[in-house]
Structure formats: structure tokens, C-alpha cells
PDB file of C-alpha atoms in Angstrom:
ATOM      1  CA  MET Q 202      83.898  22.037 -14.991  1.00 91.00           C
ATOM      2  CA  ASP Q 203      81.209  19.399 -14.971  1.00 96.00           C
ATOM      3  CA  VAL Q 204      78.068  19.317 -17.138  1.00 98.00           C
ATOM      4  CA  ARG Q 205      75.438  16.837 -16.051  1.00 98.00           C
ATOM      5  CA  THR Q 206      71.718  16.146 -15.870  1.00 98.00           C
ATOM      6  CA  PHE Q 207      69.744  18.208 -13.372  1.00 98.00           C
ATOM      7  CA  GLN Q 208      69.167  16.482 -10.024  1.00 97.00           C
ATOM      8  CA  LEU Q 209      66.524  17.304  -7.432  1.00 95.00           C
ATOM      9  CA  SER Q 210      69.218  18.611  -5.083  1.00 96.00           C
ATOM     10  CA  ASP Q 211      70.021  21.243  -7.752  1.00 97.00           C
ATOM     11  CA  TYR Q 212      66.590  22.868  -7.485  1.00 97.00           C
ATOM     12  CA  ARG Q 213      67.435  25.660  -5.043  1.00 97.00           C
ATOM     13  CA  PRO Q 214      70.757  26.718  -6.655  1.00 98.00           C
ATOM     14  CA  VAL Q 215      69.197  26.567 -10.139  1.00 98.00           C
ATOM     15  CA  THR Q 216      66.217  28.699  -9.152  1.00 98.00           C
ATOM     16  CA  GLN Q 217      68.599  31.192  -7.504  1.00 98.00           C
ATOM     17  CA  LEU Q 218      70.677  31.250 -10.701  1.00 98.00           C
ATOM     18  CA  LEU Q 219      67.576  31.914 -12.799  1.00 98.00           C
ATOM     19  CA  GLU Q 220      66.409  34.663 -10.426  1.00 97.00           C
ATOM     20  CA  THR Q 221      69.826  36.304 -10.685  1.00 97.00           C
ATOM     21  CA  VAL Q 222      70.141  36.149 -14.466  1.00 96.00           C
ATOM     22  CA  LEU Q 223      66.590  36.520 -15.788  1.00 96.00           C
ATOM     23  CA  SER Q 224      64.136  39.393 -15.632  1.00 94.00           C
ATOM     24  CA  GLU Q 225      61.118  38.860 -13.389  1.00 95.00           C
ATOM     25  CA  GLU Q 226      58.812  38.207 -16.352  1.00 93.00           C
ATOM     26  CA  CYS Q 227      61.266  35.816 -17.981  1.00 94.00           C
ATOM     27  CA  TYR Q 228      61.819  34.040 -14.655  1.00 96.00           C
ATOM     28  CA  GLU Q 229      58.089  33.372 -14.241  1.00 94.00           C
ATOM     29  CA  LEU Q 230      57.753  31.987 -17.789  1.00 92.00           C
ATOM     30  CA  THR Q 231      60.905  29.920 -17.410  1.00 95.00           C
ATOM     31  CA  MET Q 232      59.881  28.390 -14.075  1.00 96.00           C
ATOM     32  CA  GLU Q 233      56.619  27.126 -15.579  1.00 94.00           C
ATOM     33  CA  ALA Q 234      58.410  25.571 -18.550  1.00 94.00           C
ATOM     34  CA  PHE Q 235      61.172  24.251 -16.269  1.00 96.00           C
ATOM     35  CA  ALA Q 236      58.644  22.435 -14.060  1.00 95.00           C
ATOM     36  CA  ARG Q 237      56.873  20.915 -17.071  1.00 95.00           C
ATOM     37  CA  GLN Q 238      60.130  19.767 -18.639  1.00 96.00           C
ATOM     38  CA  LEU Q 239      61.308  18.193 -15.377  1.00 95.00           C
ATOM     39  CA  SER Q 240      58.075  16.234 -15.103  1.00 95.00           C
ATOM     40  CA  TRP Q 241      58.281  15.081 -18.730  1.00 94.00           C
ATOM     41  CA  ASP Q 242      61.991  14.477 -19.332  1.00 95.00           C
ATOM     42  CA  SER Q 243      64.585  15.749 -16.862  1.00 95.00           C
ATOM     43  CA  GLU Q 244      67.412  14.395 -19.051  1.00 97.00           C
ATOM     44  CA  LEU Q 245      67.044  17.527 -21.196  1.00 98.00           C
ATOM     45  CA  VAL Q 246      67.761  19.900 -18.300  1.00 98.00           C
ATOM     46  CA  LEU Q 247      71.509  20.242 -17.788  1.00 98.00           C
ATOM     47  CA  VAL Q 248      73.590  22.086 -15.225  1.00 98.00           C
ATOM     48  CA  ALA Q 249      77.215  23.227 -15.329  1.00 98.00           C
ATOM     49  CA  SER Q 250      79.129  23.282 -12.072  1.00 98.00           C
ATOM     50  CA  ILE Q 251      82.570  24.385 -10.990  1.00 97.00           C
ATOM     51  CA  ASP Q 252      83.893  22.995  -7.706  1.00 96.00           C
ATOM     52  CA  GLY Q 253      80.364  21.874  -6.816  1.00 94.00           C
ATOM     53  CA  GLU Q 254      78.768  25.296  -7.444  1.00 97.00           C
ATOM     54  CA  ILE Q 255      76.126  25.484 -10.161  1.00 98.00           C
ATOM     55  CA  VAL Q 256      77.156  28.294 -12.496  1.00 98.00           C
ATOM     56  CA  GLY Q 257      74.970  27.601 -15.522  1.00 98.00           C
ATOM     57  CA  MET Q 258      71.994  25.654 -16.794  1.00 98.00           C
ATOM     58  CA  ILE Q 259      70.094  24.941 -19.988  1.00 98.00           C
ATOM     59  CA  ILE Q 260      66.553  23.731 -20.569  1.00 97.00           C
ATOM     60  CA  GLY Q 261      65.785  21.765 -23.691  1.00 97.00           C
ATOM     61  CA  THR Q 262      62.702  19.977 -24.896  1.00 96.00           C
ATOM     62  CA  ILE Q 263      61.596  17.714 -27.703  1.00 96.00           C
ATOM     63  CA  ASP Q 264      58.346  18.602 -29.405  1.00 93.00           C
ATOM     64  CA  ASN Q 265      57.061  16.865 -32.553  1.00 91.00           C
ATOM     65  CA  ASN Q 266      60.433  15.117 -32.996  1.00 94.00           C
ATOM     66  CA  LYS Q 267      62.310  18.436 -33.010  1.00 95.00           C
ATOM     67  CA  GLY Q 268      64.787  19.406 -30.318  1.00 97.00           C
ATOM     68  CA  TYR Q 269      64.513  22.909 -28.901  1.00 96.00           C
ATOM     69  CA  TYR Q 270      66.944  24.901 -26.815  1.00 96.00           C
ATOM     70  CA  TYR Q 271      64.480  26.758 -24.607  1.00 95.00           C
ATOM     71  CA  ARG Q 272      66.459  28.741 -22.024  1.00 96.00           C
ATOM     72  CA  ILE Q 273      70.101  29.054 -21.043  1.00 97.00           C
ATOM     73  CA  ALA Q 274      71.487  30.957 -18.066  1.00 97.00           C
ATOM     74  CA  VAL Q 275      75.011  31.470 -16.724  1.00 97.00           C
ATOM     75  CA  LEU Q 276      75.906  33.443 -13.611  1.00 98.00           C
ATOM     76  CA  PRO Q 277      77.243  36.888 -14.623  1.00 97.00           C
ATOM     77  CA  GLU Q 278      80.690  36.323 -13.116  1.00 97.00           C
ATOM     78  CA  TYR Q 279      81.093  33.147 -15.213  1.00 97.00           C
ATOM     79  CA  GLN Q 280      79.813  34.512 -18.526  1.00 96.00           C
ATOM     80  CA  ARG Q 281      82.132  34.683 -21.550  1.00 94.00           C
ATOM     81  CA  GLN Q 282      84.123  31.675 -20.332  1.00 97.00           C
ATOM     82  CA  GLY Q 283      82.638  29.073 -22.688  1.00 97.00           C
ATOM     83  CA  ILE Q 284      80.121  27.656 -20.207  1.00 97.00           C
ATOM     84  CA  GLY Q 285      77.109  28.511 -22.379  1.00 97.00           C
ATOM     85  CA  LYS Q 286      78.699  26.927 -25.431  1.00 97.00           C
ATOM     86  CA  LEU Q 287      79.533  23.791 -23.449  1.00 98.00           C
ATOM     87  CA  LEU Q 288      75.926  23.537 -22.238  1.00 98.00           C
ATOM     88  CA  ILE Q 289      74.634  23.975 -25.803  1.00 98.00           C
ATOM     89  CA  ARG Q 290      77.016  21.310 -27.153  1.00 98.00           C
ATOM     90  CA  SER Q 291      76.097  18.904 -24.348  1.00 98.00           C
ATOM     91  CA  LEU Q 292      72.375  19.313 -24.985  1.00 98.00           C
ATOM     92  CA  ARG Q 293      72.971  18.931 -28.719  1.00 97.00           C
ATOM     93  CA  GLN Q 294      74.520  15.512 -27.999  1.00 98.00           C
ATOM     94  CA  ARG Q 295      71.371  14.506 -26.119  1.00 98.00           C
ATOM     95  CA  PHE Q 296      69.207  15.629 -29.025  1.00 98.00           C
ATOM     96  CA  GLU Q 297      71.374  13.687 -31.494  1.00 97.00           C
ATOM     97  CA  GLN Q 298      71.171  10.558 -29.302  1.00 97.00           C
ATOM     98  CA  ARG Q 299      67.395  10.854 -29.518  1.00 97.00           C
ATOM     99  CA  ASN Q 300      67.524  11.181 -33.339  1.00 97.00           C
ATOM    100  CA  VAL Q 301      65.461  14.361 -33.498  1.00 96.00           C
ATOM    101  CA  GLN Q 302      64.614  15.588 -37.012  1.00 95.00           C
ATOM    102  CA  LYS Q 303      65.904  19.104 -36.456  1.00 95.00           C
ATOM    103  CA  ILE Q 304      67.320  21.232 -33.652  1.00 96.00           C
ATOM    104  CA  MET Q 305      65.850  24.689 -33.143  1.00 94.00           C
ATOM    105  CA  ILE Q 306      66.478  27.636 -30.818  1.00 94.00           C
ATOM    106  CA  THR Q 307      63.510  29.349 -29.196  1.00 90.00           C
ATOM    107  CA  ALA Q 308      63.920  33.007 -30.034  1.00 84.00           C
ATOM    108  CA  ASP Q 309      61.614  34.982 -27.791  1.00 82.00           C
ATOM    109  CA  GLU Q 310      62.288  38.525 -26.622  1.00 83.00           C
ATOM    110  CA  HIS Q 311      64.219  37.152 -23.652  1.00 83.00           C
ATOM    111  CA  ASN Q 312      66.590  35.073 -25.802  1.00 80.00           C
ATOM    112  CA  GLU Q 313      67.266  37.673 -28.508  1.00 80.00           C
ATOM    113  CA  PRO Q 314      70.390  39.092 -26.781  1.00 81.00           C
ATOM    114  CA  ILE Q 315      72.114  35.694 -26.732  1.00 86.00           C
ATOM    115  CA  LEU Q 316      71.280  34.389 -30.201  1.00 89.00           C
ATOM    116  CA  LYS Q 317      74.806  35.260 -31.321  1.00 91.00           C
ATOM    117  CA  ILE Q 318      76.189  32.452 -29.137  1.00 93.00           C
ATOM    118  CA  TYR Q 319      74.162  29.977 -31.202  1.00 93.00           C
ATOM    119  CA  GLU Q 320      75.322  31.597 -34.431  1.00 92.00           C
ATOM    120  CA  SER Q 321      78.939  31.258 -33.255  1.00 93.00           C
ATOM    121  CA  LEU Q 322      78.290  27.506 -32.949  1.00 94.00           C
ATOM    122  CA  GLY Q 323      77.070  27.259 -36.541  1.00 93.00           C
ATOM    123  CA  TYR Q 324      73.333  27.737 -36.172  1.00 92.00           C
ATOM    124  CA  ALA Q 325      71.648  29.941 -38.781  1.00 90.00           C
ATOM    125  CA  THR Q 326      68.788  32.371 -38.333  1.00 86.00           C
ATOM    126  CA  THR Q 327      66.580  29.749 -40.013  1.00 87.00           C
ATOM    127  CA  ASP Q 328      67.159  27.610 -36.884  1.00 89.00           C
ATOM    128  CA  PHE Q 329      65.516  30.238 -34.668  1.00 89.00           C
ATOM    129  CA  PHE Q 330      61.962  29.328 -33.667  1.00 86.00           C
ATOM    130  CA  ARG Q 331      59.924  32.442 -32.965  1.00 79.00           C
ATOM    131  CA  SER Q 332      56.479  30.864 -32.454  1.00 67.00           C
ATOM    132  CA  PHE Q 333      57.498  29.557 -29.043  1.00 57.00           C
ATOM    133  CA  GLN Q 334      53.951  29.740 -27.628  1.00 58.00           C
ATOM    134  CA  LYS Q 335      53.191  26.537 -29.515  1.00 70.00           C
ATOM    135  CA  LEU Q 336      55.821  24.543 -27.634  1.00 78.00           C
ATOM    136  CA  SER Q 337      54.301  22.015 -25.234  1.00 79.00           C
ATOM    137  CA  ILE Q 338      56.430  23.163 -22.289  1.00 81.00           C
ATOM    138  CA  ILE Q 339      54.976  26.655 -22.728  1.00 77.00           C
ATOM    139  CA  ALA Q 340      51.381  25.808 -23.581  1.00 73.00           C
ATOM    140  CA  GLY Q 341      51.091  22.935 -21.126  1.00 66.00           C
TER     141      GLY Q 341
END
């Protein structure tokens, strides 16, 4: 498995992945934030691939010197194989390289079901950021 920075050639498979995994409402919100983050700092959008097929992705952002995990998605047939955790760890390394003050997890209604994956990696409920509307990639 390979985890790397998003490339323009990944756009179609990533959008198909997001359409598959996310609800329609979540997809619309995510695509807006995804586009903003790509225009600001594409190094914080990572993809996981197996044999050249994109099977997972994560969107992160830095806002007010804090790193935020915004959205993570893994194809259903590849879930529970450690791909999400690898994406989270890889993005964490990017945040640490940028010397962010704190790393937070956006905890909107769409992320609630997967917050346990972050907890399993040592994050506490105090690391969950529930006022996500204030994030620049959401507000614009």
C-alpha cells in the first residue's frame, strides 16, 4: 500500500470514492472543502492506493496554527484493514513537520461514527472539534 499526496490525476477516482462512501449531503459539503483545501495546500490531502487503485483518502487543513483532520474515506471493501489509521498517521506526520500547536479532529454529524478510530490512535474526546463551521475550508 502506498500513501502519498493527492495528484490532479487522482481527482476522478477520489470523487468516485467520496460518492461511494459519503451520504449525498456529506459529499456536497466535502467537495466544497476539498476544492478549497486543494487550492490552498494540496500537501494536506492524502490518498492511499493498492496496486494503483485509490482505496482511501484524507483531507486535512491548518487553521490558526492548528491541524485538523477534516474528512477520511475508505472504500467499503477495504475498511477495517488499517488503511484509515495509516492515513491518519501519515497526515499527523505532515502536521508535525509544520509545527502546528495542536491537532484536532472535526467532529460533525458525518464524522461521529468513525471517531473511535481516532480514539484507538490515542486521541481524546477533548481533541474533537465540534464547531467545524468556523474552519476556513468550510466557511471559505
